[in-house]
PDB file of C-alpha atoms in Angstrom:
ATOM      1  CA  UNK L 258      94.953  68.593  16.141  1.00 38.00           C
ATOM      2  CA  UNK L 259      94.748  64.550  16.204  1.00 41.00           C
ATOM      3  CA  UNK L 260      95.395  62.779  13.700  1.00 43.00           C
ATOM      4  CA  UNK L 261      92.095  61.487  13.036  1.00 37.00           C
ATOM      5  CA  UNK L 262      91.048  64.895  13.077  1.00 40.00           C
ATOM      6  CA  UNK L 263      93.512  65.660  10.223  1.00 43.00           C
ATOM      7  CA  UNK L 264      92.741  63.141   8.305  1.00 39.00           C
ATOM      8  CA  UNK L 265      89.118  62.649   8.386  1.00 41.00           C
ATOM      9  CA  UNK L 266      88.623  67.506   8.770  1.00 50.00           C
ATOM     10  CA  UNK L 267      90.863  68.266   5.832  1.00 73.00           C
ATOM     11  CA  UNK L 268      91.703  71.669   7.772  1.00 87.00           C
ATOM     12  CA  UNK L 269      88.785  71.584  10.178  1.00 95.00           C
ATOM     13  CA  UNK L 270      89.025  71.848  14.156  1.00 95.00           C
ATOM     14  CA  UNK L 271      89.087  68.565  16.566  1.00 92.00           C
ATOM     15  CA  UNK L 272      85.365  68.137  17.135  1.00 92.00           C
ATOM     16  CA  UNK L 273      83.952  69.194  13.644  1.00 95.00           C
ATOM     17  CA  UNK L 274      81.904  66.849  11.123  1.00 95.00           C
ATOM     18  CA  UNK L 275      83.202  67.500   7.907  1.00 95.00           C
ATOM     19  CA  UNK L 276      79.769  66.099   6.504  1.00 95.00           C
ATOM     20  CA  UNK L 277      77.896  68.684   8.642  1.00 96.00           C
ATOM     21  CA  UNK L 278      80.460  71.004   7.709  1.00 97.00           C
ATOM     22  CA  UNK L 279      79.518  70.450   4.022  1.00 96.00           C
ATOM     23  CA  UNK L 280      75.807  70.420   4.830  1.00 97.00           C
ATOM     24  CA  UNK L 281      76.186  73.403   6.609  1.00 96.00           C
ATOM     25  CA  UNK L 282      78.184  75.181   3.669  1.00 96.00           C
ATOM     26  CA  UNK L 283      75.396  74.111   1.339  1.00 96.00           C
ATOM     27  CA  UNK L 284      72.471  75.571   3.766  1.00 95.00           C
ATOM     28  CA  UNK L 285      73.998  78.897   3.738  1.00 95.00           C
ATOM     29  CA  UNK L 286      74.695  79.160   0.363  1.00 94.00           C
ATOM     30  CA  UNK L 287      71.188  79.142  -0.298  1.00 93.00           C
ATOM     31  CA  UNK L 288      69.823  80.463   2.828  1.00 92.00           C
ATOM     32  CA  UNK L 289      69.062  83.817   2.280  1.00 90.00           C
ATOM     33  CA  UNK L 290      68.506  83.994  -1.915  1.00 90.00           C
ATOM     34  CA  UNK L 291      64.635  84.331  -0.830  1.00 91.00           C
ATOM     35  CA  UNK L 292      65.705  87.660   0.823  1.00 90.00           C
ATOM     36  CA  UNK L 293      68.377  89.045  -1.039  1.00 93.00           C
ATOM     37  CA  UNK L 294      69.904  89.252  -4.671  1.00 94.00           C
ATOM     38  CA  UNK L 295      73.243  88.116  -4.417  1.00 95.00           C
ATOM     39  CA  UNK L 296      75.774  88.756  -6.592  1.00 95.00           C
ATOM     40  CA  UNK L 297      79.233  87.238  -6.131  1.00 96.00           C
ATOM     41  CA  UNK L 298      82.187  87.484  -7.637  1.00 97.00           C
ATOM     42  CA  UNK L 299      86.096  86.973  -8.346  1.00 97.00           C
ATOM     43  CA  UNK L 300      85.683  83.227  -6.593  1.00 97.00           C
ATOM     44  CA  UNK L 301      88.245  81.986  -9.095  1.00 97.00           C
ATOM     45  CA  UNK L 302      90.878  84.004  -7.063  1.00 98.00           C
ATOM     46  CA  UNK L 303      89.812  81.855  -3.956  1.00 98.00           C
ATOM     47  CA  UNK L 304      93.347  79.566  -3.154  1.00 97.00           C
ATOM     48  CA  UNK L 305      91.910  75.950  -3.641  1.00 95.00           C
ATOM     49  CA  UNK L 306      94.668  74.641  -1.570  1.00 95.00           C
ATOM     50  CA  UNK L 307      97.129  75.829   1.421  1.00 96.00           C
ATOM     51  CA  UNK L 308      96.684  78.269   4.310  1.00 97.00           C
ATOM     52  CA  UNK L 309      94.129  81.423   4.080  1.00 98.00           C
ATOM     53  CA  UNK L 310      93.474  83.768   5.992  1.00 98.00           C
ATOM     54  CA  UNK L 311      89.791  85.445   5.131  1.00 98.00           C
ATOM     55  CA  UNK L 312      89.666  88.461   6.194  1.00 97.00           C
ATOM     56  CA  UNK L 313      86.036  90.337   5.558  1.00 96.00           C
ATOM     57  CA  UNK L 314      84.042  93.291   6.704  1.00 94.00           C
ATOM     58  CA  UNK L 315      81.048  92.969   8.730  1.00 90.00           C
ATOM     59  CA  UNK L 316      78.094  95.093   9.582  1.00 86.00           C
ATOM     60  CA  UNK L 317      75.542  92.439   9.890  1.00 88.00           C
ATOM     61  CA  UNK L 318      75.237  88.933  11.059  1.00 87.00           C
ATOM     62  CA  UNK L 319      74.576  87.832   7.597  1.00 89.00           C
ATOM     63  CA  UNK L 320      77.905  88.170   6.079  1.00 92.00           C
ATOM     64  CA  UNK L 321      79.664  85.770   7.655  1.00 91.00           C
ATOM     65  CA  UNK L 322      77.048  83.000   6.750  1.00 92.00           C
ATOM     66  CA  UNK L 323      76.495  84.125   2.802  1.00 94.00           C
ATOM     67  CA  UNK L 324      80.609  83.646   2.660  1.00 96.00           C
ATOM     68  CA  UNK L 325      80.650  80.455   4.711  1.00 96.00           C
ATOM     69  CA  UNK L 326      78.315  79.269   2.185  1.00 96.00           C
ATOM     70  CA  UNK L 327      80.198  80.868  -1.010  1.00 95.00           C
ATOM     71  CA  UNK L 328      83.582  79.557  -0.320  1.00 97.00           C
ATOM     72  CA  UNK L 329      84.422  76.788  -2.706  1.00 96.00           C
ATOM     73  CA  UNK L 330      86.320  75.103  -0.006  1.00 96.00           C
ATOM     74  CA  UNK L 331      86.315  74.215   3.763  1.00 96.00           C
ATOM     75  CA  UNK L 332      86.632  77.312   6.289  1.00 97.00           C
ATOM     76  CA  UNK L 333      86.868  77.678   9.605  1.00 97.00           C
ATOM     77  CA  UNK L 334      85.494  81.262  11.456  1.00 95.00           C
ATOM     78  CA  UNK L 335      85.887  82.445  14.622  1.00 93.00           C
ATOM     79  CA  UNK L 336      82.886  83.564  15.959  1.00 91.00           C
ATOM     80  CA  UNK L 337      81.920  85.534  19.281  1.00 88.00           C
ATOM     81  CA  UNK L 338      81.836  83.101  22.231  1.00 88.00           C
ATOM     82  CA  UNK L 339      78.011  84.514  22.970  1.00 89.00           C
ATOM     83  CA  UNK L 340      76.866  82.333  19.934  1.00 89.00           C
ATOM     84  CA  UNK L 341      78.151  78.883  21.490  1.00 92.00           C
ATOM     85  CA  UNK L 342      75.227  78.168  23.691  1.00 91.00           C
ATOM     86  CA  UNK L 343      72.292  75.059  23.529  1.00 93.00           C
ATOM     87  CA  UNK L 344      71.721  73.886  20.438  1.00 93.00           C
ATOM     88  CA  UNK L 345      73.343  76.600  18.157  1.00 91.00           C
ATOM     89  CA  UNK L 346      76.598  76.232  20.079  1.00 93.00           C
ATOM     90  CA  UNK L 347      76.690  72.505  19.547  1.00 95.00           C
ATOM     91  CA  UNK L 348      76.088  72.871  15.403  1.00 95.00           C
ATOM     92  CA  UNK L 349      78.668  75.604  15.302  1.00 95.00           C
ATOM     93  CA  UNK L 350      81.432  73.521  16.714  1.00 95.00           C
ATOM     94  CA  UNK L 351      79.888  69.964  15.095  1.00 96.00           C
ATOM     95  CA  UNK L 352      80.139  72.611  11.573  1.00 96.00           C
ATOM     96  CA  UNK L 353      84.099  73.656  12.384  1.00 95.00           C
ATOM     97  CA  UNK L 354      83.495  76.862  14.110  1.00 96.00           C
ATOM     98  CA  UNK L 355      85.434  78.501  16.747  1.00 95.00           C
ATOM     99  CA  UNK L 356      84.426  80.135  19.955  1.00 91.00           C
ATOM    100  CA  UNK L 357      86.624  83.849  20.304  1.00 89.00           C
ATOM    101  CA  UNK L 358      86.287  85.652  23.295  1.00 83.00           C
ATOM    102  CA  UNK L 359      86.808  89.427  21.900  1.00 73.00           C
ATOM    103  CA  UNK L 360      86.937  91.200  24.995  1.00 67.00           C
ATOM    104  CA  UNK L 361      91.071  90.163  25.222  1.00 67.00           C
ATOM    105  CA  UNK L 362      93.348  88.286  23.514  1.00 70.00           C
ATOM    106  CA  UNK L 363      91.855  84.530  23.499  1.00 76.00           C
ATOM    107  CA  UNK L 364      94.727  81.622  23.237  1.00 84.00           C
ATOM    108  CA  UNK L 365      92.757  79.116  23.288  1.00 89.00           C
ATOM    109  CA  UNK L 366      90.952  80.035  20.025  1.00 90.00           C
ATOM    110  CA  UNK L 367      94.315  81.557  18.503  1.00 89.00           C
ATOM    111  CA  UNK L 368      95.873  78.129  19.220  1.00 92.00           C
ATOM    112  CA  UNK L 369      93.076  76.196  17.134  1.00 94.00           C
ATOM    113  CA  UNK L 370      93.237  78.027  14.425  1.00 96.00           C
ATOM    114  CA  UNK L 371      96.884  78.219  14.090  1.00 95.00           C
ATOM    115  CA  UNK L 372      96.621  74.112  13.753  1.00 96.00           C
ATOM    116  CA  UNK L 373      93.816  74.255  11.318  1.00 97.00           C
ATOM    117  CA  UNK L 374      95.722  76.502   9.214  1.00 97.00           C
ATOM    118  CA  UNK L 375      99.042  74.419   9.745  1.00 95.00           C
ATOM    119  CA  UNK L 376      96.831  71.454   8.460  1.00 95.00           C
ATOM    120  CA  UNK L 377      96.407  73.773   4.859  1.00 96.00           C
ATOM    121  CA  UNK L 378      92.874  75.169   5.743  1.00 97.00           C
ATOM    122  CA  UNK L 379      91.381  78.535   5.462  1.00 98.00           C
ATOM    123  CA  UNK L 380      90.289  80.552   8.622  1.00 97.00           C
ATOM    124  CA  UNK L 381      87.870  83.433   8.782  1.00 96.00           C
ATOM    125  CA  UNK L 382      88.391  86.406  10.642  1.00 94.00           C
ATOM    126  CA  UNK L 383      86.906  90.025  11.013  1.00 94.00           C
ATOM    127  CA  UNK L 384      89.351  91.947  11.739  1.00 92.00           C
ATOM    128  CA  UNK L 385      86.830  95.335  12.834  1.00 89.00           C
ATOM    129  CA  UNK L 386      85.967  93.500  15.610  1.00 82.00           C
ATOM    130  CA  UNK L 387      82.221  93.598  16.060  1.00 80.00           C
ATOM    131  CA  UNK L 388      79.666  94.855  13.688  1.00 80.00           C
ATOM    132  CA  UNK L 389      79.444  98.481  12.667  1.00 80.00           C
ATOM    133  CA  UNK L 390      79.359 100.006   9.246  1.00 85.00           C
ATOM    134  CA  UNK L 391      81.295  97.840   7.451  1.00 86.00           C
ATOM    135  CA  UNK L 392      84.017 100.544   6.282  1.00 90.00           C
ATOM    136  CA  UNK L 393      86.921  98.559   8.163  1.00 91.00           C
ATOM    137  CA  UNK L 394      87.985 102.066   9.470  1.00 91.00           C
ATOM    138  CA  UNK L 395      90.244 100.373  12.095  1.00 91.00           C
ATOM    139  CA  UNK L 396      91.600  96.533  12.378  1.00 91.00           C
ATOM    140  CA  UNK L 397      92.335  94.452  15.306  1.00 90.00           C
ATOM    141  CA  UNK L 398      95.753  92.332  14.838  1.00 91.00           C
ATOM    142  CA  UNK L 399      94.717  88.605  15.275  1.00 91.00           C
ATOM    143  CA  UNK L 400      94.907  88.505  11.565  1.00 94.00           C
ATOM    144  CA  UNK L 401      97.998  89.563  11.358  1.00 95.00           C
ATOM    145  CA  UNK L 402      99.245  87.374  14.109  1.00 94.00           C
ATOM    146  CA  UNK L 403      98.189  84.463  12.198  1.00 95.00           C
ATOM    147  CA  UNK L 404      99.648  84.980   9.109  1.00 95.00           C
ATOM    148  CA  UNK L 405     103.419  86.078  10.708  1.00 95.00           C
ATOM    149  CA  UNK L 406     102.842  82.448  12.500  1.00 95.00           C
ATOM    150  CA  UNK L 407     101.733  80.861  10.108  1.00 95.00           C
ATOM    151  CA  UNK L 408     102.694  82.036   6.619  1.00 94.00           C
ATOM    152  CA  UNK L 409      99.178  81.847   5.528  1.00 96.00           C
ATOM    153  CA  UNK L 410      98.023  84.491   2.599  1.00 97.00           C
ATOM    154  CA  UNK L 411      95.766  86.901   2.873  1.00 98.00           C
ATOM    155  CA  UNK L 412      92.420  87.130   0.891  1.00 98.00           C
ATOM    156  CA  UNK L 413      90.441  90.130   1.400  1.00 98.00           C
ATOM    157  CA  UNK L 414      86.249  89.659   1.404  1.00 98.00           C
ATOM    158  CA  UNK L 415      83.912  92.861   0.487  1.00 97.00           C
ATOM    159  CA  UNK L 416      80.563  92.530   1.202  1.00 96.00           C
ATOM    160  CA  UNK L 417      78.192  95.201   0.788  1.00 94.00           C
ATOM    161  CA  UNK L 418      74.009  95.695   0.897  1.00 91.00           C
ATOM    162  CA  UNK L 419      72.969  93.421   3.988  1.00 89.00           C
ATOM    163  CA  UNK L 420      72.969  96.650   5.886  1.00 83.00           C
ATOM    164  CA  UNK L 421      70.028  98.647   5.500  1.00 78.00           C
ATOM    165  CA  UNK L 422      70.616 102.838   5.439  1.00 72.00           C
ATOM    166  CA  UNK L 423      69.472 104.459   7.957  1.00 71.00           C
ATOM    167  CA  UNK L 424      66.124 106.048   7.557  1.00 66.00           C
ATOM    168  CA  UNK L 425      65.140 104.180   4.345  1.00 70.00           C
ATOM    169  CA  UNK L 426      62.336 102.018   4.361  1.00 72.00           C
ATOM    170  CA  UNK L 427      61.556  98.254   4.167  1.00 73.00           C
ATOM    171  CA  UNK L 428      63.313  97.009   1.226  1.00 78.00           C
ATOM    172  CA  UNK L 429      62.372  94.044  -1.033  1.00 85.00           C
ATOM    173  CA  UNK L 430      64.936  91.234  -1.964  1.00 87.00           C
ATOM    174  CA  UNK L 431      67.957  94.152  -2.016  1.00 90.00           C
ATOM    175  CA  UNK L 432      71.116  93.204  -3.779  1.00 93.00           C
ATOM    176  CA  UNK L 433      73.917  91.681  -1.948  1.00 95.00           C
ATOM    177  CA  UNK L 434      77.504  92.082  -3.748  1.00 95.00           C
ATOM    178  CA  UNK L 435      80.285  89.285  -2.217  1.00 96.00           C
ATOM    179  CA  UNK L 436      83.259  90.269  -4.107  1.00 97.00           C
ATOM    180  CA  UNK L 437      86.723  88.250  -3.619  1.00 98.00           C
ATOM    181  CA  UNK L 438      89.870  90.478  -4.182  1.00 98.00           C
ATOM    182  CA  UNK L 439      93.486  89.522  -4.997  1.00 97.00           C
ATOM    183  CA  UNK L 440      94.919  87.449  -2.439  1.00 97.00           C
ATOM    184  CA  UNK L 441      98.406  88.913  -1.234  1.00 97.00           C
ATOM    185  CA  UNK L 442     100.876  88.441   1.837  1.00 93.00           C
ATOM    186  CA  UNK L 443     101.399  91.548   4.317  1.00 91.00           C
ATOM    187  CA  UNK L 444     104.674  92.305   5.682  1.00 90.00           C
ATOM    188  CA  UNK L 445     104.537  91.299   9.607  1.00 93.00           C
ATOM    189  CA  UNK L 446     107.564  91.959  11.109  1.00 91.00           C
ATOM    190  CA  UNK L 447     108.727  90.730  14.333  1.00 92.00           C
ATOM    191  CA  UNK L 448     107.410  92.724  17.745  1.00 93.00           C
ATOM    192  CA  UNK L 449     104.915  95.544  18.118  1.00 93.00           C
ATOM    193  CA  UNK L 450     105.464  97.473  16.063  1.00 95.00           C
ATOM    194  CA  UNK L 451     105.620  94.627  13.022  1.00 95.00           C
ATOM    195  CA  UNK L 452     102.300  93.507  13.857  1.00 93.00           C
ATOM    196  CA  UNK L 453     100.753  97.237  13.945  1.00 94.00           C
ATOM    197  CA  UNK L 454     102.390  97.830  10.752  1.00 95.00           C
ATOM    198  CA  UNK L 455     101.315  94.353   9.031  1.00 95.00           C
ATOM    199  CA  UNK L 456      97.768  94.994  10.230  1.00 94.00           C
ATOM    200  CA  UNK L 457      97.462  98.585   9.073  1.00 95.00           C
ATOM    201  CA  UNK L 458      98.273  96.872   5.408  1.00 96.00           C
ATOM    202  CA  UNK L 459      96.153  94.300   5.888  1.00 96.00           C
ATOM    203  CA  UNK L 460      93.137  96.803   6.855  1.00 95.00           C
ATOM    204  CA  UNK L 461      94.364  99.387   3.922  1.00 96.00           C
ATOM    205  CA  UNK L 462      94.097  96.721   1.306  1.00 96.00           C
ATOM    206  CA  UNK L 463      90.202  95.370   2.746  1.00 97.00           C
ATOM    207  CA  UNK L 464      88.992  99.138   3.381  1.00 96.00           C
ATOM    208  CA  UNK L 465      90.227  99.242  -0.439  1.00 97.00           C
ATOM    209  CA  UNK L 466      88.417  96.879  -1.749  1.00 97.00           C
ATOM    210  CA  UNK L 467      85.008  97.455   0.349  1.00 96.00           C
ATOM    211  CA  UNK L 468      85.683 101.509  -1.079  1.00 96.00           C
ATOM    212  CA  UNK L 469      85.877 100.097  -4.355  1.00 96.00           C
ATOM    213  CA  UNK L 470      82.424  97.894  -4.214  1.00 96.00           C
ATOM    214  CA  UNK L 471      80.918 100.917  -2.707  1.00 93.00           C
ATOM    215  CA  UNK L 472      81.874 103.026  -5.753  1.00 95.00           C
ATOM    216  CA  UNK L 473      80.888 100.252  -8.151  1.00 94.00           C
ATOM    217  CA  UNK L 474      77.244  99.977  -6.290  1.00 93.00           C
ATOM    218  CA  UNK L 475      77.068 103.748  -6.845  1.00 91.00           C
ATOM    219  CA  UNK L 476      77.775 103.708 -10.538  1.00 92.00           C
ATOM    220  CA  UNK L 477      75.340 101.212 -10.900  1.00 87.00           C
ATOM    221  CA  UNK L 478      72.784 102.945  -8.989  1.00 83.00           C
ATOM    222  CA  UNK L 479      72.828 105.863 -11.317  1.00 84.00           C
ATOM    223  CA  UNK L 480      72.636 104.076 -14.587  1.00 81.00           C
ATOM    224  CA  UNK L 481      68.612 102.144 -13.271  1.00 68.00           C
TER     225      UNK L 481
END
């Protein structure tokens, strides 16, 4: 990273805007309150300083916008290379975002983010992979990887209702929960088998916390 880049980003990638970047932030944090109720919480154990990794579940291509826009600070996501095209490609990298190709392991993209979170910013990763249901029922390792390079903590991301259930019908303005759990550091050891054991701990703890959403959505649900 340059050092204009450092000084004028504040933890965002060569290229980025950091006004768009707050612009951006702002958009999506309003963005889709005509569509959903969203309910967010346990932002107050978001680190305001130093380097995160995010790590979040994903079964739609809304989550990663309503926590771009939660976040209380700058963050930086990688993002599937298929969205950096025209004019869309352009504002994601103007807004700090970072091309991943996730067919194989991508340098390139590991390399940026290692120097934004060297700089003291927060990256955003989902560690499933690709969309599915959301349960985090297996983990890729870049997360890992990141945080044995770069000491970084972990904070795990639950979000849960942008998905609709299969075979129910049209709903109107559903809730959304965004809860923030406890942000801890997973033991990567060296090789292999450090990073297979440092992911499976990272995935335990987010498959946790999305089980424990789920559970509190269900309670809820039986007390309308």
């Amino acid at each position: 990273m340059t050092p204009s880049a450092r000084r004028a980003g504040q933890g965002l990638p060569p290229g980025a805007v950091p006004w768009l970047h707050d612009l951006g932030r702002f958009v999506a944090r309003w963005l889709y309150r005509p569509a959903f109720r969203v309910r967010v919480r346990g932002l107050d154990r978001v680190p305001r300083t130093g380097p995160v990794v995010l790590v979040a579940n994903h079964s739609s291509m809304i989550e990663p916008q309503l926590i771009f826009g939660m976040l209380p600070r700058r963050s930086v996501f990688l993002v599937k290379d298929e969205m950096f095209t025209g004019a869309a490609g352009w504002g994601l990298r103007r807004i700090g975002q970072v091309p991943v190709n996730r067919g194989a392991p991508d340098r390139t993209a590991l390399t940026t983010v290692t120097e934004v979170l060297a700089d003291g910013g927060l990256v955003g990763v989902f560690p499933e992979g690709t969309r599915g249901t959301g349960d985090v029922d297996q983990a890729q390792q870049g997360a890992a990887w990141l945080v044995r390079v770069s000491g970084a903590v972990v904070l795990p991301v639950a979000v849960r209702g942008t998905l609709r259930p299969p075979g129910s019908r049209r709903r109107v303005r559903p809730v959304v929960d965004v809860v923030v759990g406890e942000p801890f550091t997973p033991t990567v050891g060296k090789g292999r088998a450090g990073l297979a054991q440092g992911t499976e701990q990272l995935r335990n703890t987010l498959a946790a916390l999305v089980r424990a959403v789920d559970d509190e959505r269900a309670r809820r649900d039986r007390e309308v």
